[in-house]
XYZ file of C-alpha atoms in Angstrom:
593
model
C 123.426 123.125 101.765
C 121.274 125.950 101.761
C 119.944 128.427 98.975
C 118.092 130.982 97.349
C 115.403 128.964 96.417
C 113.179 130.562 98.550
C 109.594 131.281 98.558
C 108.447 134.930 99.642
C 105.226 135.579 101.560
C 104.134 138.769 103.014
C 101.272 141.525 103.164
C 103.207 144.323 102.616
C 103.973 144.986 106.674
C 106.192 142.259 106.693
C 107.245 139.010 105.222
C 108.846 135.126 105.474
C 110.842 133.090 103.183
C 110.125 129.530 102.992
C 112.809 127.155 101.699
C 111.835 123.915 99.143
C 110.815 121.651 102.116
C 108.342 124.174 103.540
C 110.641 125.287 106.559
C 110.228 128.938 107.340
C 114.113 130.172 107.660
C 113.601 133.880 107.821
C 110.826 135.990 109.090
C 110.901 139.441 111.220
C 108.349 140.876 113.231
C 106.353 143.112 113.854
C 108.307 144.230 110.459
C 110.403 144.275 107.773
C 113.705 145.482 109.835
C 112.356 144.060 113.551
C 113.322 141.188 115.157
C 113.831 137.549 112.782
C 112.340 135.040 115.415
C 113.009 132.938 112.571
C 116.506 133.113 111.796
C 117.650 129.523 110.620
C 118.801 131.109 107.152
C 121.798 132.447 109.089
C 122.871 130.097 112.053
C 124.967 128.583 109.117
C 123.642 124.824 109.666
C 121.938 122.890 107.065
C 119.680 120.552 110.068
C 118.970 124.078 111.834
C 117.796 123.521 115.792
C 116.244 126.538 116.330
C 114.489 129.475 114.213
C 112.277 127.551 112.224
C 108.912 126.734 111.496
C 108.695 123.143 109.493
C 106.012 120.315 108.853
C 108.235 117.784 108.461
C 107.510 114.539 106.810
C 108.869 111.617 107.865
C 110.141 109.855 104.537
C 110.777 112.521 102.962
C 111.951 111.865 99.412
C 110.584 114.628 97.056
C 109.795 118.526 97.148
C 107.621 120.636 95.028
C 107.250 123.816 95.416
C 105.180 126.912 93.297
C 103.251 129.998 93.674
C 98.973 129.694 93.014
C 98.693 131.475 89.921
C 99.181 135.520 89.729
C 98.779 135.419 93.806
C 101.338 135.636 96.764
C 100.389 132.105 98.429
C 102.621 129.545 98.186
C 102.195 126.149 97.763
C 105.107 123.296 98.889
C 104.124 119.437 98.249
C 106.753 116.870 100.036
C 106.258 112.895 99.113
C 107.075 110.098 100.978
C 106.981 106.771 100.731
C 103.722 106.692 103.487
C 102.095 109.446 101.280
C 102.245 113.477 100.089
C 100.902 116.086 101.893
C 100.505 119.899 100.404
C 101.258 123.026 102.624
C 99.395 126.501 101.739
C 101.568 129.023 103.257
C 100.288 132.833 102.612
C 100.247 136.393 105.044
C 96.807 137.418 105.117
C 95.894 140.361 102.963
C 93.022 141.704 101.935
C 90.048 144.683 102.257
C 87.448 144.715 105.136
C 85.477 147.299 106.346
C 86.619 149.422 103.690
C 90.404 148.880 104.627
C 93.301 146.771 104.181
C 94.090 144.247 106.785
C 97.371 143.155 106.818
C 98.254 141.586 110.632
C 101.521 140.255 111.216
C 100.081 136.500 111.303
C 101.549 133.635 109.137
C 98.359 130.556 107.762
C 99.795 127.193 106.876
C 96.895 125.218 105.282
C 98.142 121.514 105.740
C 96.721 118.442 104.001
C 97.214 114.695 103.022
C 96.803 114.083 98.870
C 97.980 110.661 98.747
C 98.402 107.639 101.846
C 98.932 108.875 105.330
C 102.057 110.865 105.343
C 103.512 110.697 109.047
C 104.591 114.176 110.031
C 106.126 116.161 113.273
C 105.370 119.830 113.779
C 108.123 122.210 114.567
C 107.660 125.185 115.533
C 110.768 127.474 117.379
C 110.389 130.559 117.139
C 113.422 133.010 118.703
C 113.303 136.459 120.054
C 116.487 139.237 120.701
C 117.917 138.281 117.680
C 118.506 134.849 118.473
C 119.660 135.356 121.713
C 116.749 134.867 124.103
C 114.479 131.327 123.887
C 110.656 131.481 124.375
C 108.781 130.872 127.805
C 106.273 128.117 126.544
C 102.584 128.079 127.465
C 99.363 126.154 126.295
C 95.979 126.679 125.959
C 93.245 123.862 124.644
C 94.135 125.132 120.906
C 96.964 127.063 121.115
C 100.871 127.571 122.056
C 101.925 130.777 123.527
C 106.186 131.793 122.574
C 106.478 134.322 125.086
C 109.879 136.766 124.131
C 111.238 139.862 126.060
C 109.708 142.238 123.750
C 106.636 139.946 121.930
C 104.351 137.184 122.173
C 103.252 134.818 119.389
C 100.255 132.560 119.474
C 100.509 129.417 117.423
C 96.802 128.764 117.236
C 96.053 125.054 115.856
C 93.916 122.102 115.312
C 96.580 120.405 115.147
C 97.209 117.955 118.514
C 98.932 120.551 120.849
C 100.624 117.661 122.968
C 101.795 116.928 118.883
C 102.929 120.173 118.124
C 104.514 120.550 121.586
C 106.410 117.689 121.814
C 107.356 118.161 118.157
C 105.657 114.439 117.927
C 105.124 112.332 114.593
C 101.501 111.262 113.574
C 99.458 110.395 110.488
C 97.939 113.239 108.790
C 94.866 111.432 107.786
C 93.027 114.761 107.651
C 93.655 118.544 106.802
C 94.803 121.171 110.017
C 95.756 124.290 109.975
C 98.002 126.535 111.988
C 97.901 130.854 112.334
C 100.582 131.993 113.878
C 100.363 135.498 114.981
C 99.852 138.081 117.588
C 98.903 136.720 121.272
C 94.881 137.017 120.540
C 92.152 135.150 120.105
C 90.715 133.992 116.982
C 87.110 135.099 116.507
C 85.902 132.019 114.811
C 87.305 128.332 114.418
C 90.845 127.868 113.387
C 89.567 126.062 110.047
C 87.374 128.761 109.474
C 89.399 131.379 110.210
C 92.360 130.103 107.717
C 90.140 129.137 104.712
C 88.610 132.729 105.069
C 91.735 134.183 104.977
C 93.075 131.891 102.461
C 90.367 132.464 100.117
C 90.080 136.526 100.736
C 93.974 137.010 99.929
C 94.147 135.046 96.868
C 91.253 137.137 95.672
C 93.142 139.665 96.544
C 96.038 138.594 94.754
C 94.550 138.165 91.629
C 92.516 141.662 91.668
C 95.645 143.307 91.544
C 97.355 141.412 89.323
C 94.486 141.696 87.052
C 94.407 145.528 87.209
C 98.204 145.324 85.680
C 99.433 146.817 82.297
C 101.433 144.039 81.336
C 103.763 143.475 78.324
C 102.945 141.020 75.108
C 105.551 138.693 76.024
C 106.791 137.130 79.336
C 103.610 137.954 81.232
C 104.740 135.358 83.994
C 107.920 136.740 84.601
C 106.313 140.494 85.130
C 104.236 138.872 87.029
C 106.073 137.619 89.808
C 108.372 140.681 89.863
C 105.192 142.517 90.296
C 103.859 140.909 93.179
C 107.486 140.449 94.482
C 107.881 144.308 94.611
C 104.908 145.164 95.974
C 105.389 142.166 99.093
C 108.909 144.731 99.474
C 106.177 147.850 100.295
C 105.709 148.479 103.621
C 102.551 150.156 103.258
C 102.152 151.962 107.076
C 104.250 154.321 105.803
C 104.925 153.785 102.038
C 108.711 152.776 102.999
C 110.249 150.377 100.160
C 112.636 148.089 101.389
C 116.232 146.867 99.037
C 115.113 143.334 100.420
C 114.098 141.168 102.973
C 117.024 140.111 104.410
C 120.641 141.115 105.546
C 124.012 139.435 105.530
C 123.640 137.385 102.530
C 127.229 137.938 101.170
C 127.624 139.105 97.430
C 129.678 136.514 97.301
C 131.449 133.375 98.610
C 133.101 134.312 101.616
C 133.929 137.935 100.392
C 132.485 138.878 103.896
C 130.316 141.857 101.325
C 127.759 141.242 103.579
C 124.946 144.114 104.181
C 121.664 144.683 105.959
C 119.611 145.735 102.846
C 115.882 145.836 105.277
C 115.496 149.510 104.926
C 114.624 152.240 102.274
C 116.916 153.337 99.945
C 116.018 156.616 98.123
C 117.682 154.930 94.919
C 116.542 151.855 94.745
C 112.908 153.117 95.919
C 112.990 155.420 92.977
C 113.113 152.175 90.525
C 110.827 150.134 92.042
C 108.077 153.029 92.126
C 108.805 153.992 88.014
C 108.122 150.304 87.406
C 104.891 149.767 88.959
C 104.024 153.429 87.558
C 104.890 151.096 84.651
C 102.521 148.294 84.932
C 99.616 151.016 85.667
C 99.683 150.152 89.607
C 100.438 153.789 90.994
C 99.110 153.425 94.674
C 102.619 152.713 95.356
C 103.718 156.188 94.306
C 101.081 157.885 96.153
C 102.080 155.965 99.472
C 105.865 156.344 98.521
C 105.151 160.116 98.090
C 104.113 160.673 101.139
C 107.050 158.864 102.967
C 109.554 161.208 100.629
C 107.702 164.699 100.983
C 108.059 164.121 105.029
C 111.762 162.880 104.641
C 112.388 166.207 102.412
C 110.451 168.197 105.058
C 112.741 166.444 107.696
C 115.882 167.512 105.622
C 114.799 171.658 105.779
C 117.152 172.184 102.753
C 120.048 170.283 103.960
C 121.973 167.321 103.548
C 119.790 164.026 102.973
C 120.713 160.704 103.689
C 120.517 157.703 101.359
C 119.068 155.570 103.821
C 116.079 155.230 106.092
C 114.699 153.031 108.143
C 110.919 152.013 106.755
C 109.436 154.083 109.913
C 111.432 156.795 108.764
C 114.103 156.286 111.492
C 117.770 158.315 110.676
C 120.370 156.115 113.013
C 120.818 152.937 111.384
C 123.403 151.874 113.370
C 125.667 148.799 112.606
C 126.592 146.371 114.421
C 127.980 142.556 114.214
C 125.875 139.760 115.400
C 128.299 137.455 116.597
C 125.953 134.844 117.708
C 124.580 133.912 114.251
C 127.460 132.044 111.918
C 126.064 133.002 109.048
C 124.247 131.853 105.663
C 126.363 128.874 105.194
C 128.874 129.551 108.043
C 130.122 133.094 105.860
C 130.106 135.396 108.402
C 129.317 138.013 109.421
C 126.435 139.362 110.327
C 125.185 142.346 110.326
C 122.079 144.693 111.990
C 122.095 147.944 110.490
C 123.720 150.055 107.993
C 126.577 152.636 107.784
C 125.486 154.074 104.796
C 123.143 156.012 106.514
C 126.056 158.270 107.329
C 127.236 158.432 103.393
C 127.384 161.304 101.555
C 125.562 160.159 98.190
C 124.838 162.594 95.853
C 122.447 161.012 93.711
C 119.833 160.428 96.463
C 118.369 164.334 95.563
C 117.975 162.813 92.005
C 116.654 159.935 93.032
C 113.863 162.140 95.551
C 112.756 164.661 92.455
C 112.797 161.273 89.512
C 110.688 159.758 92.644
C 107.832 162.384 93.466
C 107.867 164.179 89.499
C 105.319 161.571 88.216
C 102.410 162.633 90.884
C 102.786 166.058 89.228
C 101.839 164.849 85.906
C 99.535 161.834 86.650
C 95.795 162.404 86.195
C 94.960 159.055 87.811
C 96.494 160.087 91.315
C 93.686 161.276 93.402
C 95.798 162.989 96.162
C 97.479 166.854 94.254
C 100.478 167.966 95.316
C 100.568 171.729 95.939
C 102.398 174.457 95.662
C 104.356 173.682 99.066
C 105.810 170.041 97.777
C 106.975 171.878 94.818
C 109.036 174.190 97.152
C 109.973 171.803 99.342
C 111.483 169.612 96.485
C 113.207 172.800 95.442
C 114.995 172.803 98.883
C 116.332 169.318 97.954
C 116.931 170.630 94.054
C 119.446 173.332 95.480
C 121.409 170.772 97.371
C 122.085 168.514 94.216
C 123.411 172.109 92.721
C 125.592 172.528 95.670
C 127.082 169.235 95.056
C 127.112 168.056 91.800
C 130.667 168.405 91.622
C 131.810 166.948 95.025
C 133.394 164.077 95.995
C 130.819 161.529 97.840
C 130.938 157.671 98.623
C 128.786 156.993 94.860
C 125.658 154.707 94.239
C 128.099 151.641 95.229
C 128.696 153.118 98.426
C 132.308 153.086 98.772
C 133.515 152.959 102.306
C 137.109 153.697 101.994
C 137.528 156.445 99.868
C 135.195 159.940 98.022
C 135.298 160.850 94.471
C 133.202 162.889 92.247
C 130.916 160.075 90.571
C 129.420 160.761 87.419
C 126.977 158.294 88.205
C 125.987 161.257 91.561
C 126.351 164.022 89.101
C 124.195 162.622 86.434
C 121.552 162.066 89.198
C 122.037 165.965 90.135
C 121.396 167.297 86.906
C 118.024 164.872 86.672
C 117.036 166.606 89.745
C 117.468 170.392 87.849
C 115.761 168.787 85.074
C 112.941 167.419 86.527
C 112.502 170.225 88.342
C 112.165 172.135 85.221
C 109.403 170.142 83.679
C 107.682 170.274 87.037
C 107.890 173.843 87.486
C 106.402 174.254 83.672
C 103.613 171.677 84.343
C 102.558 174.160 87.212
C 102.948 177.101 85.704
C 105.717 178.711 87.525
C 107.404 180.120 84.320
C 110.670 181.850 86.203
C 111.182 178.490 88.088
C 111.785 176.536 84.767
C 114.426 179.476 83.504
C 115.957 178.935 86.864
C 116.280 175.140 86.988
C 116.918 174.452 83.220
C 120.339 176.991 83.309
C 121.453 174.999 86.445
C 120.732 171.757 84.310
C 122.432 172.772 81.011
C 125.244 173.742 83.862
C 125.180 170.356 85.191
C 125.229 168.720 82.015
C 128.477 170.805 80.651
C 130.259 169.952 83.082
C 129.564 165.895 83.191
C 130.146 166.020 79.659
C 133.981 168.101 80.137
C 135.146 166.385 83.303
C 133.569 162.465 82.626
C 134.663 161.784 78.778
C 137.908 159.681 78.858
C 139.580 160.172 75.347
C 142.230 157.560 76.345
C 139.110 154.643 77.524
C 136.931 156.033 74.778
C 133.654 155.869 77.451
C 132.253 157.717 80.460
C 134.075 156.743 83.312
C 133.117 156.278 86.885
C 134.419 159.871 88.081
C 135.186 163.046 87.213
C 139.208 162.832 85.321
C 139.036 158.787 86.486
C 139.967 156.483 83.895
C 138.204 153.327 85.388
C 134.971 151.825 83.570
C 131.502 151.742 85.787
C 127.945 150.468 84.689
C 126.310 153.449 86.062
C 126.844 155.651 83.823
C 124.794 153.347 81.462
C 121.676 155.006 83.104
C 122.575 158.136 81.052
C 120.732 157.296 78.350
C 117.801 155.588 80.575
C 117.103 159.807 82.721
C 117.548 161.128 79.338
C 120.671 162.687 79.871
C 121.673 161.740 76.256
C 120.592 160.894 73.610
C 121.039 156.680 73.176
C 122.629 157.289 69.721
C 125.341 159.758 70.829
C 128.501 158.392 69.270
C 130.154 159.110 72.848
C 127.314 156.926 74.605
C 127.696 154.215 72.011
C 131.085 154.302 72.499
C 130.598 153.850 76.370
C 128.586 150.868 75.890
C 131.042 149.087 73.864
C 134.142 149.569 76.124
C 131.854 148.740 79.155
C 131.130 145.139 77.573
C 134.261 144.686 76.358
C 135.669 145.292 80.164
C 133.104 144.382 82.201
C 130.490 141.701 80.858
C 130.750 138.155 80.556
C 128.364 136.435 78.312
C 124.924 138.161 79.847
C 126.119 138.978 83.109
C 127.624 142.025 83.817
C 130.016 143.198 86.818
C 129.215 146.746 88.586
C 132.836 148.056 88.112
C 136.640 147.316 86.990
C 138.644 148.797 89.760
C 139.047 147.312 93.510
C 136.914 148.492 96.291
C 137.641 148.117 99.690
C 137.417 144.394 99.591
C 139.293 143.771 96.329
C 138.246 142.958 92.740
C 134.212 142.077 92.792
C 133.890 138.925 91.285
C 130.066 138.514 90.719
C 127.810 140.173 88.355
C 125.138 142.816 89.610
C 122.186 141.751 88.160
C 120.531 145.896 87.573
C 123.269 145.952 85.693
C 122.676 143.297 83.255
C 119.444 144.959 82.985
C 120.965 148.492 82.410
C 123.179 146.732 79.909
C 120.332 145.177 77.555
C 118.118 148.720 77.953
C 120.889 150.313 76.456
C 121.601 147.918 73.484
C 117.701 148.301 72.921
C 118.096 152.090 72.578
C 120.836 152.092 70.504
C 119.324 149.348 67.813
C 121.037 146.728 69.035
C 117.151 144.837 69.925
C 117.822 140.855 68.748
C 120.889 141.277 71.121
C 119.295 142.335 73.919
C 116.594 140.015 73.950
C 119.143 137.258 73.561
C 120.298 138.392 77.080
C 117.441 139.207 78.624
C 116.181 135.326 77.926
C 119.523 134.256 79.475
C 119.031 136.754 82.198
C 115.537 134.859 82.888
C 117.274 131.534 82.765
C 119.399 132.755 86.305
C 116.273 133.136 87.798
C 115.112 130.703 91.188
C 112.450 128.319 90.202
C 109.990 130.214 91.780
C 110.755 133.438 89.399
C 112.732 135.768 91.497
C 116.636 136.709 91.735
C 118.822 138.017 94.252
C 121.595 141.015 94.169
C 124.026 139.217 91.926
C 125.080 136.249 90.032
C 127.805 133.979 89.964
C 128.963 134.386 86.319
C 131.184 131.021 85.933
C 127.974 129.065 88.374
C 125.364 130.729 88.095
C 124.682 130.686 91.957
C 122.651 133.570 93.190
C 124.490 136.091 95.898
C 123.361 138.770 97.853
C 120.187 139.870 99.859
C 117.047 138.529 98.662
C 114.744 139.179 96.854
C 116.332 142.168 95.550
C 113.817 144.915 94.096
C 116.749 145.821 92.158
C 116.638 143.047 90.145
C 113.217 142.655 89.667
C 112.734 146.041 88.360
C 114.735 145.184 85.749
C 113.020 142.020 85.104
C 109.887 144.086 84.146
C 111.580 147.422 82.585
C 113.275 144.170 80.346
C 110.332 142.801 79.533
C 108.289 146.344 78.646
C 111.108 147.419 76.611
C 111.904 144.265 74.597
C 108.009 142.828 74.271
C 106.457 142.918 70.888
C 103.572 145.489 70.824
C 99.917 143.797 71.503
C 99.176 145.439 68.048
C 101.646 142.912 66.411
C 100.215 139.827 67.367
C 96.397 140.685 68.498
């Protein structure tokens, strides 16, 4: 039966996920959101035929599987009675000649540690979204999978009658395999891959090394780290929800989404925690990809949803040629929300770009023009900040006015405020703090249930959400209001079970959820933290960590009653809040150094 334990590797252009036998079930080129030639994740079979990439050993009796320390390269070890073999899977990145290289290749560094384990190479690539099969050619070294639209070159020293004929033999020695665009490696295969395998993890561990990390569960921070950055796509500074689509939230709940394309929300969060960890090249790339989507906009509506080259029609459709992951159907290519009306997105833009006004470390200065330009947006979130929209959960089926969009409004008046002080435009923070303070009024008349004794999910609504748990988190209020304190006890007392916490308590247009959302788990424990409630918090947040894959990483949402991991994975959503938990719960260094 297949799972989420899956290994991620990418470069930050694109990405595969590798399952605990070292089959590659999921991988789309040239990016994030193109084509998966390998696709087996989602035919819904458990012995998948096609759209995979395995070294398979023949007596196969035992998987490990784990990351090399504070790097992206992972390492899978299968034993057999006729010996082990280890598999070094990693996407090349790393600086030359003064620039990143990141090519859409995939290494597998393949060798025997004990006996002579007796393998068979397969390697089946499709193209068209699983509907068109390779033309097959050879060279002396190397396979050619010629699609409609690409060709990849499995370059090898592996046999290639072997790796053709999908034939078993005795590793008795190491081989490696790139598998990449149709061109010609400059220097031997061997070469080539330990080059590349030695130049990424240096890489790796540069980065990680360069990271502001917490006392306490450094590993953990770690991973999420490097897990949010592999979701960059760095071309254009595009952050993607996650790597795949059409996981469903939950068992056959057909809740089943494409999430490989940039959310302005979710963006936002992965962004302020890397800011977080001291990495802020993220933000300046990000920055760039929001000022030309605000520029786009000229003033008017913005979408909540982008494609990672900045690409407006995300249209949906149903691939009815895959089965699905485990048979639960369906599928999906692209996303209606791009035609949502979500308020919070001009929230999400201005809490996005604000830091890059205040950061001395960023070497690119915004000017007076992405000030103005963010203004354009700012007026919009005044226009609407008491409409109905679809919300942050993206309701297809019906409009209300969210607080959760409201809040998000006023935090774009606010910011733009402090902005407009921190550049000296003295009239612009008059202007922008009454529209806040209007904002905030209003949110605080129309979203106060007497009756529930919380913030509720819409203006005069009665129903409980999570969101509104990120007022205390934009600064909306302060943690120890009575009101928000209030709001945090009615929300666990409706909507969390044990650590795990559901998004909301009302049916959407699919019913009653019935799996947590891991954020807000996370948004749950930040808030006990703020309002003193610290030894309980970290008692979740260890639980929380517990849910995790063995390799460190979580999807959208968990299975409260088994603990099974849902949703599109790896979600940046949750493993923001995998490092915002750990930063706010950690002892200080000062404690215990």
């Amino acid at each position: 039966m297949s799972t989420l334990n899956l290994g991620a590797v990418g470069n930050c252009s694109f990405s595969a996920l590798i399952d605990p036998r070292g089959r590659y079930l999921w991988s789309c080129l040239p990016r994030f959101d193109g084509d998966p030639v390998f696709n087996a994740l989602l035919t819904g079979e458990d012995e998948p035929a096609e759209g995979i990439f395995s070294i398979d050993l023949e007596d196969l009796a035992e998987t490990e599987q784990f990351y090399e320390q504070n790097t992206a390269i992972l390492v899978t070890r299968l034993h057999g009675a006729s010996g082990s073999l280890e598999i070094r899977d990693l996407a090349p990145r790393f600086f030359w000649r003064d620039r990143i290289f990141r090519p859409q290749t995939l290494v597998r560094r393949v060798k025997p540690i004990s006996g002579t384990p007796r393998i068979s190479i397969r390697c089946r690539p499709t193209f068209s979204y699983g509907n068109s099969r390779p033309q097959i050619t050879r060279g002396s070294n190397h396979v050619c999978y010629v699609g409609p639209e690409m060709t990849l070159r499995l370059t090898t020293d592996a046999p290639i009658d072997y790796v053709l004929g999908e034939t078993r033999f005795n590793l008795s020695a190491p081989l490696d395999l790139i598998l990449g665009p149709d061109e010609t490696l400059t220097g031997s295969v061997a070469d080539t891959a330990r080059d590349f395998d030695e130049r990424t993890c240096s890489y790796w561990r540069n980065w990680v090394s360069s990271l502001a990390l917490p006392f306490e569960w450094q590993e953990a921070v770690i991973r999420a780290a490097i897990t949010l950055k592999l979701c960059t796509y760095e071309p254009t500074g595009a952050i993607i929800a996650a790597m795949t689509t059409s996981i469903p939230e939950a068992p056959n709940s057909g809740r089943n989404w494409d999430y490989r394309f940039c959310w302005l929300r979710d963006a936002f969060f992965v962004v302020r925690a890397l800011n977080s960890l001291g990495t802020v090249q993220t933000m300046e790339n990000y920055f760039r990809y929001l000022m030309d989507l605000v520029a786009d906009a000229g003033g008017g509506h913005l979408q909540p949803v982008f494609g990672v080259g900045r690409e407006r029609d995300l249209i949906e459709n149903i691939l009815e040629n895959f089965a699905g992951y485990r048979g639960m159907g369906p599928v999906r290519r692209g996303n209606q929300a791009y035609e949502h009306y979500q308020h919070d997105v001009y929230g999400n833009v201005i809490l996005g770009a604000a830091q890059i006004f205040f950061d001395r470390r960023i070497q690119m200065k915004p000017t007076i023009t992405d000030f103005h330009l963010l203004e354009q947006a700012g007026e919009q979130a005044y226009k609407v900040y008491n409409m109905p929209d679809a919300g942050m959960w993206e309701l297809r089926s019906r409009s209300r006015v969210h607080t959760s969009s409201s809040l998000m409004c006023w935090a774009a008046c606010d910011r733009l405020a402090g902005i407009a002080g921190r550049i000296g435009e003295t009239a612009r923070v008059r202007y922008w703090r009454e529209r806040a303070e209007e904002i905030k009024e209003t949110i605080l008349a129309q979203s106060w249930s007497e009756k529930r004794q919380a913030f509720v999910e819409s203006f005069g609504g009665e129903t409980l959400d999570a969101s509104v748990l990120l007022m205390a988190e934009v600064g909306f209020l302060d943690p120890r209001d009575p009101r928000f304190v209030s709001t945090v006890d009615q929300l666990e007392k409706t909507l969390a079970s044990g650590p795990y916490m559901m998004r909301y308590e009302a049916a959407d247009d699919f019913g009653k959820p019935e799996v947590s959302f891991n954020i807000c788990a996370f948004w749950r424990l930040d808030a006990l933290t703020r309002i003193g409630r610290q030894e309980e918090a970290r008692e979740i947040f260890e639980a929380l960590l517990k849910t995790r894959n063995p390799l460190g990483m979580l999807s959208e949402d968990t299975h409260p009653v088994t603990g099974e991991m849902w949703g599109n994975y790896p979600q940046t959503y949750s493993m923001v809040g995998i490092i915002n938990g750990a930063r706010r719960l950690s002892k200080p260094w000062e404690s215990v150094v």
